[in-house]
PDB file of C-alpha atoms in Angstrom:
ATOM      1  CA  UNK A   1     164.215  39.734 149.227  1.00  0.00           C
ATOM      2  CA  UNK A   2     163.086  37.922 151.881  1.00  0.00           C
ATOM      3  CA  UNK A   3     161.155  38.983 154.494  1.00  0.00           C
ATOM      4  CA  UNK A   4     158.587  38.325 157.798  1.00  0.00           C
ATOM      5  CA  UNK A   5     155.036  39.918 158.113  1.00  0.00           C
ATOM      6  CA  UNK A   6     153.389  39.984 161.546  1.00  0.00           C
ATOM      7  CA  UNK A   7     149.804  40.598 163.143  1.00  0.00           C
ATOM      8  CA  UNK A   8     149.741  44.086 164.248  1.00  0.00           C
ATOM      9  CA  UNK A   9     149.670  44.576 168.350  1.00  0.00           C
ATOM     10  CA  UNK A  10     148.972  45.311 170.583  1.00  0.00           C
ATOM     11  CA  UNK A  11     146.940  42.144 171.532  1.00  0.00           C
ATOM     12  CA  UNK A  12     145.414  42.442 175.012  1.00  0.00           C
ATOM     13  CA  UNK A  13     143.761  39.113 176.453  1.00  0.00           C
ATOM     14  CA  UNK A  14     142.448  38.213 180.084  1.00  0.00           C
ATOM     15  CA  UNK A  15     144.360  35.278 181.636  1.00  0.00           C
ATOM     16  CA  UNK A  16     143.913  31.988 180.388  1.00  0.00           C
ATOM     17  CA  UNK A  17     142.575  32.690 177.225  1.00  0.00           C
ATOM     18  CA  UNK A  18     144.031  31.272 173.884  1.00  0.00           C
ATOM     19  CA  UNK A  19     146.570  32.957 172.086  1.00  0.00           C
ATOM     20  CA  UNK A  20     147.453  33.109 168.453  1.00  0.00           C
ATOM     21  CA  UNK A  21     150.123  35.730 166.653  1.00  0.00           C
ATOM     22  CA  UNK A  22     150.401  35.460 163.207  1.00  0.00           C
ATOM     23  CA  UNK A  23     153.339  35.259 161.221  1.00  0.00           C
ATOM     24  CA  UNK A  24     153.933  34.961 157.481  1.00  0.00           C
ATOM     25  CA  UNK A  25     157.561  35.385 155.531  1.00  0.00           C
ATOM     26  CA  UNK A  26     158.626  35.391 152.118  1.00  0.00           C
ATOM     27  CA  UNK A  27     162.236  33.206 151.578  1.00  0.00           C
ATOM     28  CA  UNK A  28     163.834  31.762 149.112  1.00  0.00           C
ATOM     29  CA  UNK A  29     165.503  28.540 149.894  1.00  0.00           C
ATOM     30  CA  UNK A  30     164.908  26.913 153.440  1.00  0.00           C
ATOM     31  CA  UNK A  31     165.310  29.406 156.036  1.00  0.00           C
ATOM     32  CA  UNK A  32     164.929  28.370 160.275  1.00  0.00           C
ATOM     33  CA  UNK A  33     162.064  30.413 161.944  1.00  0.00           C
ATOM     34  CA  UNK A  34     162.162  31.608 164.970  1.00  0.00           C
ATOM     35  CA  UNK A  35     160.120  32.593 167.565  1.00  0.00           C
ATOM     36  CA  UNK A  36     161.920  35.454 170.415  1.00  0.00           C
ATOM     37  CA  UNK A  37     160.314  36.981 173.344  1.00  0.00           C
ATOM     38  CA  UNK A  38     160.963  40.836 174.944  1.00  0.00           C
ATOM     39  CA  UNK A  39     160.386  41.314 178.223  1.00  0.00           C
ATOM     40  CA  UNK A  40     160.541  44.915 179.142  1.00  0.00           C
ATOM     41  CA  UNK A  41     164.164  46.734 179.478  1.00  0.00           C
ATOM     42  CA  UNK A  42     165.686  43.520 178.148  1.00  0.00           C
ATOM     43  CA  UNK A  43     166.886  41.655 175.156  1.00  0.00           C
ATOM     44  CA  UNK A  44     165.496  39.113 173.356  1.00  0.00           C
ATOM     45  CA  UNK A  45     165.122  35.667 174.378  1.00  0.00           C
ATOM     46  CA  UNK A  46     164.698  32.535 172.140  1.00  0.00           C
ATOM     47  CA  UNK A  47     161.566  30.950 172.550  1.00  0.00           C
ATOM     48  CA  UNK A  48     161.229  28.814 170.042  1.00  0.00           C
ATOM     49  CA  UNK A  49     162.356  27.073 166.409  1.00  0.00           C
ATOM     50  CA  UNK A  50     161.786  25.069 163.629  1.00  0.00           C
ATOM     51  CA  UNK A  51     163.730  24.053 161.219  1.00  0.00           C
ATOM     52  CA  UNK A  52     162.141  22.781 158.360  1.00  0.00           C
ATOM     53  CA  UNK A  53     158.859  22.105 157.267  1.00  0.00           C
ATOM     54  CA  UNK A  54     156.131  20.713 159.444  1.00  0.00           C
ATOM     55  CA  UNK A  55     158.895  20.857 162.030  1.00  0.00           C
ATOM     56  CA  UNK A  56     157.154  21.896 165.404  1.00  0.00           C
ATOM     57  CA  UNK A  57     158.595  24.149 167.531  1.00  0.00           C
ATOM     58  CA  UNK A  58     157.526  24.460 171.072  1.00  0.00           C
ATOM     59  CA  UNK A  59     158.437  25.687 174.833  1.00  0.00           C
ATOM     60  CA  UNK A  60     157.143  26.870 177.752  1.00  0.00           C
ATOM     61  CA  UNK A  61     153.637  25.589 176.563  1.00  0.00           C
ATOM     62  CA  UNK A  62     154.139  27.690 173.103  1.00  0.00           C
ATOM     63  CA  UNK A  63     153.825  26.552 170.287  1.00  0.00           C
ATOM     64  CA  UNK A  64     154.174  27.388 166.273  1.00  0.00           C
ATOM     65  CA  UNK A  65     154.513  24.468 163.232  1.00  0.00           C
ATOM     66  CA  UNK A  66     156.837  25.626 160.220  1.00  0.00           C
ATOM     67  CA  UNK A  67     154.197  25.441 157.057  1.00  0.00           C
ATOM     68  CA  UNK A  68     155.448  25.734 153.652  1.00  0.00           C
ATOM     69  CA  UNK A  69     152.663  25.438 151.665  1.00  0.00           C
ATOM     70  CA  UNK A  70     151.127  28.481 153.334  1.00  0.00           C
ATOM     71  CA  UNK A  71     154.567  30.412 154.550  1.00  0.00           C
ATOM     72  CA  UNK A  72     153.389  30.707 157.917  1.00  0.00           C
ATOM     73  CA  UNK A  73     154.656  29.865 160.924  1.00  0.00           C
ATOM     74  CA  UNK A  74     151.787  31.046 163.685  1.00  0.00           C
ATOM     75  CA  UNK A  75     152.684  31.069 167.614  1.00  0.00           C
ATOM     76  CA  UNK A  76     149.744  29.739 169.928  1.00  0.00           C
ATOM     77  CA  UNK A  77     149.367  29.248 173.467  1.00  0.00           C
ATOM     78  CA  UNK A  78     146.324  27.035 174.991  1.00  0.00           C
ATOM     79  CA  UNK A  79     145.974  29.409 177.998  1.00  0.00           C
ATOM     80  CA  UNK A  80     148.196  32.730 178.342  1.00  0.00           C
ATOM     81  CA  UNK A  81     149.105  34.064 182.110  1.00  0.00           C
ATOM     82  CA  UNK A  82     149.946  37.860 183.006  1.00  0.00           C
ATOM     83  CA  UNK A  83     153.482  36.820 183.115  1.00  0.00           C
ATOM     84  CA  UNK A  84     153.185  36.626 178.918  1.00  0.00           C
ATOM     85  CA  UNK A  85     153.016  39.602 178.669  1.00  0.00           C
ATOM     86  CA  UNK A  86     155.807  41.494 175.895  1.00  0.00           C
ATOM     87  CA  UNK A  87     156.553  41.940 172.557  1.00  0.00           C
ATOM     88  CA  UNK A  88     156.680  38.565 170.458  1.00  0.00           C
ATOM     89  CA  UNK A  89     159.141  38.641 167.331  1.00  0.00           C
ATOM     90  CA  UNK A  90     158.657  36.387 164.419  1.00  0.00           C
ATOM     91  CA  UNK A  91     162.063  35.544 162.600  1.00  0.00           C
ATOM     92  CA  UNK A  92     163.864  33.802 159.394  1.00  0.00           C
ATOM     93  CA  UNK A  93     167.324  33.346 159.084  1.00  0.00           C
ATOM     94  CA  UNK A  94     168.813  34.520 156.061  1.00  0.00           C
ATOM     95  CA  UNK A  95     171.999  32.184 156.429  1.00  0.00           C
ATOM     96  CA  UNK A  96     174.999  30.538 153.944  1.00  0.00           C
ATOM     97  CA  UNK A  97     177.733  29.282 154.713  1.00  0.00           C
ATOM     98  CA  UNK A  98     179.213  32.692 154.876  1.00  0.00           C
ATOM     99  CA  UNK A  99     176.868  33.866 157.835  1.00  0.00           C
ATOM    100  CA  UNK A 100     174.441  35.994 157.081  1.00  0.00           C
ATOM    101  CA  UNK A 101     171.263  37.948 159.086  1.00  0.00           C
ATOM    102  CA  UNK A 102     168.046  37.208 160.997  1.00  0.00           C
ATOM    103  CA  UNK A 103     165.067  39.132 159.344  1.00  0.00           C
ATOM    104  CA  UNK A 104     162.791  39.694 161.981  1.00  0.00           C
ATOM    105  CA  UNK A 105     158.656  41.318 161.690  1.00  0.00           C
ATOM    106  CA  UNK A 106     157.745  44.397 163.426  1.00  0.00           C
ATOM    107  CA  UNK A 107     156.907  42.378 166.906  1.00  0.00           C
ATOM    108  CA  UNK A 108     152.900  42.053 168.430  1.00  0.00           C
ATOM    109  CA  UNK A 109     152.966  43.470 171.805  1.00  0.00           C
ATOM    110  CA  UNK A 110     150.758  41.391 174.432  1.00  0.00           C
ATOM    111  CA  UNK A 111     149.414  42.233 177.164  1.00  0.00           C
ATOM    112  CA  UNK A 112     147.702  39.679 179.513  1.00  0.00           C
ATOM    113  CA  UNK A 113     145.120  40.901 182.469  1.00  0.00           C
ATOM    114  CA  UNK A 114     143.974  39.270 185.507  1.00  0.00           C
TER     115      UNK A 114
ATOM    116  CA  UNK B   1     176.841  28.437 180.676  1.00  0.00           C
ATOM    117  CA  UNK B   2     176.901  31.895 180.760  1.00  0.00           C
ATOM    118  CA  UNK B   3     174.881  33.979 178.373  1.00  0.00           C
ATOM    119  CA  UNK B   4     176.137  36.622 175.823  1.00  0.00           C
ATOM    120  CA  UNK B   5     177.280  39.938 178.021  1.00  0.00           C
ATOM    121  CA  UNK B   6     177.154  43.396 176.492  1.00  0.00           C
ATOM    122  CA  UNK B   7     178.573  46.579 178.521  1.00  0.00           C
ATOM    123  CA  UNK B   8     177.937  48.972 179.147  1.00  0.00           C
ATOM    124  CA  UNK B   9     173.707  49.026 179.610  1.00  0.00           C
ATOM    125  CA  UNK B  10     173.562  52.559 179.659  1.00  0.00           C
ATOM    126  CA  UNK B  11     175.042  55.116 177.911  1.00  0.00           C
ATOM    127  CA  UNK B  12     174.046  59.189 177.785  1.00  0.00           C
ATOM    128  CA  UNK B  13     175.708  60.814 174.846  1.00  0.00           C
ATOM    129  CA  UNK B  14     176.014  64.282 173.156  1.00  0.00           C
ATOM    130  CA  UNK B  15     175.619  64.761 169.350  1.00  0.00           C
ATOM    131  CA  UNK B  16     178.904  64.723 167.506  1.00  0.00           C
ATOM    132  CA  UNK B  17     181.148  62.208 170.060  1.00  0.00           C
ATOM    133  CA  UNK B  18     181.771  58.633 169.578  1.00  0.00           C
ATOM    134  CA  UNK B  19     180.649  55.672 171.533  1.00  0.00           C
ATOM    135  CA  UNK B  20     182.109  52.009 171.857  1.00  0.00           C
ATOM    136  CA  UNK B  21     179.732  48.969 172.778  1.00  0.00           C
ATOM    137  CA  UNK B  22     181.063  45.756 174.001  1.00  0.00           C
ATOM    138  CA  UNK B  23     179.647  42.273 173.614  1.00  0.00           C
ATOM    139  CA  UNK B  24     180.910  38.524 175.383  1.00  0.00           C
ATOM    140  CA  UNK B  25     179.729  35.658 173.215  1.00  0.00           C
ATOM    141  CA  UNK B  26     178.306  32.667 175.190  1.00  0.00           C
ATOM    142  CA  UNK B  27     181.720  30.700 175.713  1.00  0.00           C
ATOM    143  CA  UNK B  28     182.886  28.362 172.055  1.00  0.00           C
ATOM    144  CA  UNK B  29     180.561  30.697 170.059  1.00  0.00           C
ATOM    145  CA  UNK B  30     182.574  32.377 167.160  1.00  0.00           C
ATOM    146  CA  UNK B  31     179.845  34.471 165.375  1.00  0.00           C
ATOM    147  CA  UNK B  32     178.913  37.490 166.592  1.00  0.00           C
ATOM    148  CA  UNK B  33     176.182  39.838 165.246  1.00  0.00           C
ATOM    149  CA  UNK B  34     174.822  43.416 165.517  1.00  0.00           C
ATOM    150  CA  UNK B  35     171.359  44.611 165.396  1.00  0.00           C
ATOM    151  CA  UNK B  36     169.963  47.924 166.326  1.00  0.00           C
ATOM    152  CA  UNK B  37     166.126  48.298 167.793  1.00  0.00           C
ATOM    153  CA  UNK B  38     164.188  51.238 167.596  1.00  0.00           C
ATOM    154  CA  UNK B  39     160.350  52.106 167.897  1.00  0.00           C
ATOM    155  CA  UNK B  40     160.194  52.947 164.429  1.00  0.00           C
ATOM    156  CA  UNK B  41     162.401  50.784 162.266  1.00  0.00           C
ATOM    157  CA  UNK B  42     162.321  48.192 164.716  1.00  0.00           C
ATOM    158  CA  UNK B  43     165.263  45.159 164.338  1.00  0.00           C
ATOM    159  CA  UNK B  44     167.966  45.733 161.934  1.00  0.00           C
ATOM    160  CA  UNK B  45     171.188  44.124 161.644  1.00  0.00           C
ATOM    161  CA  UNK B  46     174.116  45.936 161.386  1.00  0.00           C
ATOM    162  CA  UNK B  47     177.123  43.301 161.040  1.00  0.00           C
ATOM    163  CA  UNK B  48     178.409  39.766 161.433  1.00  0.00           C
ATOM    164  CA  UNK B  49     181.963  38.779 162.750  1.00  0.00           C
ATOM    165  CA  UNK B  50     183.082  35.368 162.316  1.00  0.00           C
ATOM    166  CA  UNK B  51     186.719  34.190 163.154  1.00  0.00           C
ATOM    167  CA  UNK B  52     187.737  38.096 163.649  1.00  0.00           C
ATOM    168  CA  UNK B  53     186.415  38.563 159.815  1.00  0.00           C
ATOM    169  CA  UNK B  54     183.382  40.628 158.985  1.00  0.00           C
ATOM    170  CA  UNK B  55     181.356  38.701 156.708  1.00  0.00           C
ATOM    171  CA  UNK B  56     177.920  40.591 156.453  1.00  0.00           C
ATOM    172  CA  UNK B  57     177.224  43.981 156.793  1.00  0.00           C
ATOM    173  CA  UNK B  58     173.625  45.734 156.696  1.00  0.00           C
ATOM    174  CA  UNK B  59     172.845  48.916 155.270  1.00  0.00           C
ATOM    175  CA  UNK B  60     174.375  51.245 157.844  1.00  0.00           C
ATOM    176  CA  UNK B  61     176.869  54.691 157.410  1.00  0.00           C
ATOM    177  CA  UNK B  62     180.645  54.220 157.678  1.00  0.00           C
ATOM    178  CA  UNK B  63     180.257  55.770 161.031  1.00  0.00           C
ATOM    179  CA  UNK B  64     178.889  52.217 162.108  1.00  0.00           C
ATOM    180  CA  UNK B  65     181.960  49.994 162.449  1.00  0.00           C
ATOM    181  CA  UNK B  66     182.865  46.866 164.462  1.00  0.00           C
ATOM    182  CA  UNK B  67     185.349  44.414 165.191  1.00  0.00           C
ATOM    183  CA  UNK B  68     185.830  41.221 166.667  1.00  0.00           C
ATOM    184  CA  UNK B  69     188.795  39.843 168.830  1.00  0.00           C
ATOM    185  CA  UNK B  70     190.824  36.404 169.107  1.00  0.00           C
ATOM    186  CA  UNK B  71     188.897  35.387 171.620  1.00  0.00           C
ATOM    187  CA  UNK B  72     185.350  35.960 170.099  1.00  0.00           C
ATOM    188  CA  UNK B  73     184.528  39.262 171.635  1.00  0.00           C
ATOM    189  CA  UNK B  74     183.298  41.816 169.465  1.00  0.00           C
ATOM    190  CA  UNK B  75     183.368  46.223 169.954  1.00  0.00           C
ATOM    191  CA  UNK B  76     181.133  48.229 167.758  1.00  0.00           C
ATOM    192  CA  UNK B  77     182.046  51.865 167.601  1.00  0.00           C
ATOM    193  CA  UNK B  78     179.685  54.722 166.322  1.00  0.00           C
ATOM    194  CA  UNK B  79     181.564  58.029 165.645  1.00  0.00           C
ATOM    195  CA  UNK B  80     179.958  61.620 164.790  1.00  0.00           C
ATOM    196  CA  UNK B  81     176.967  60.253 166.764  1.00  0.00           C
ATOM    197  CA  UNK B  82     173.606  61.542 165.403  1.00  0.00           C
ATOM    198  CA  UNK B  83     170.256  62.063 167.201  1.00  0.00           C
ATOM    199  CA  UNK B  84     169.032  59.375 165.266  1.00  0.00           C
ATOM    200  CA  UNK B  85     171.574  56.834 166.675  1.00  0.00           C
ATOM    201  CA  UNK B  86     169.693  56.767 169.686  1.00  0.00           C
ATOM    202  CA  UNK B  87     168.482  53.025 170.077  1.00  0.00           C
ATOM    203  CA  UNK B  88     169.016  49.748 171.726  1.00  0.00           C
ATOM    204  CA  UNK B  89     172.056  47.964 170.217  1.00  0.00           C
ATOM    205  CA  UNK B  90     171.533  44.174 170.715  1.00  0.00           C
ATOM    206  CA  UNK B  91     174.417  41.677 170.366  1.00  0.00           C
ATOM    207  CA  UNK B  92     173.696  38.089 169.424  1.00  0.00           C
ATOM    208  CA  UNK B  93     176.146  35.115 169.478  1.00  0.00           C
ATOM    209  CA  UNK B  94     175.934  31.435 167.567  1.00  0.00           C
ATOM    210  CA  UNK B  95     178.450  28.872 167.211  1.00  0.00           C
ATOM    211  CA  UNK B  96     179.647  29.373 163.903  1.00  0.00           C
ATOM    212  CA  UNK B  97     176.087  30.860 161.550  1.00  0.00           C
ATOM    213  CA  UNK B  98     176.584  28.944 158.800  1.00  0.00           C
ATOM    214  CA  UNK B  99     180.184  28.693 158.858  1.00  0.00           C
ATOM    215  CA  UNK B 100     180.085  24.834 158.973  1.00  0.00           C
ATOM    216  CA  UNK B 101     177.682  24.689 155.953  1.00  0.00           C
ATOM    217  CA  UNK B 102     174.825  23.809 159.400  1.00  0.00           C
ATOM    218  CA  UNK B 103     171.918  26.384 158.159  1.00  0.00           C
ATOM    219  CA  UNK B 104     170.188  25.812 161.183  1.00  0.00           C
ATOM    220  CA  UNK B 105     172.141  27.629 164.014  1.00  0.00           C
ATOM    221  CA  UNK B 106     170.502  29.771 166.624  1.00  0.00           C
ATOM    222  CA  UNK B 107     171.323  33.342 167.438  1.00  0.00           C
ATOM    223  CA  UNK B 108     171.440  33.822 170.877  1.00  0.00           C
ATOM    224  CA  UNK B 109     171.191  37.947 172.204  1.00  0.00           C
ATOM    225  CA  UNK B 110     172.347  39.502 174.818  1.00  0.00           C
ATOM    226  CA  UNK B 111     170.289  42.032 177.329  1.00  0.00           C
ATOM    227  CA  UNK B 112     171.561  44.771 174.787  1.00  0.00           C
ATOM    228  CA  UNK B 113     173.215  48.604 175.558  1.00  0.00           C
ATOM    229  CA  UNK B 114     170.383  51.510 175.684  1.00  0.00           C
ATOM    230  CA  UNK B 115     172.180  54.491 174.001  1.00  0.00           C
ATOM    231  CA  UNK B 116     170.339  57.917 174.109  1.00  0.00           C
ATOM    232  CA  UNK B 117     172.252  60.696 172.383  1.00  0.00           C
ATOM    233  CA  UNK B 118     171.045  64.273 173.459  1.00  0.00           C
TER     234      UNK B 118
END
């Protein structure tokens, strides 16, 4: 079945260093891949997707390009701040057109010092 | 636009009573989903309502059950709660999840309901 492997956390770096979580799934078909952030006591918020290959997802100066030929879909930031810090969830969606399920990784916790 | 609403945020129950969850999709979004988060299983769906009609359904008891209304707002109900029911229960909207044949639709969650069962 399909499924999304992430970097084990947590990752600690000191502000403005460069950031990369790895991400690699296993789909069959074309699934979306998603990107969503977890601040603490919250939800999870989208942060970014791509839908097909070498699509290029990006916000909030994040970003992670959809590669097929390697199944990975890797979220980097140039220079992280202290407000970066939370949990990071890679995600496919398992979809038809009669719904279906994102499959989401175990999450990389970051933490970002001063 | 408001974003997807779940109530309540807290909830403290004993083992053996039954708990409903509520969850407001972001207004024109029919789909709603369920996932459950804990430390050590992490994210796992639960179910997917679309047009009042559950269509998925992960691999969950029958004490897990849900439903969704006319006007896109969904309940989930746990009943005979267990210690190990003691999670964060997200709720995610989208506009239809694949229901137009558009395999690229976003899930969109909600702050999600904190259930500890004592």
């Amino acid at each position: 079945g399909n499924s999304v492997t992430q970097m084990e956390g947590p990752v600690t770096l000191s502000e403005e260093a460069f950031l990369t979580i790895n991400c690699t799934y296993t789909a069959t078909g074309y699934p979306s891949l998603f990107w969503y952030v977890q601040y603490p006591g919250e939800g999870l918020q989208l942060l970014l997707k791509a839908t097909k290959a070498d699509d290029k997802g990006s916000n909030k100066g994040f970003e992670a390009t959809y590669r097929k030929e390697t199944t990975s879909f890797h979220l980097e930031k140039g220079s992280v701040q202290v407000s970066d810090s939370a949990v990071y969830f890679c995600a496919l969606s398992d979809l038809n057109n009669q719904g279906g399920k994102l499959i989401f990784g175990q999450g990389t916790e970051l933490s970002v010092k001063p | 636009k408001a974003g997807v609403t779940q109530t309540p945020r807290y909830l403290i129950k004993t083992r053996g009573q039954q708990v409903t969850l509520s969850c407001s999709p972001i207004s024109g979004h029919r789909s709603v989903s369920w996932y459950q988060q804990t430390p050590g299983q992490g994210l796992q769906f639960l179910f997917e309502y679309f047009s009042e009609t559950q269509r998925n359904k992960g691999n969950f008891p029958g004490r897990f059950s849900g439903r969704q209304f006319s006007n896109s707002r969904s309940e989930m109900n746990v009943s005979t709660l267990e210690l190990g029911d003691s999670a964060l229960y997200l709720c995610a909207s989208s506009l239809e999840w694949g229901g137009s044949g558009d395999s690229t639709d976003t899930q969109y969650f909600g702050p999600g309901t904190r259930l500890t069962v004592l």
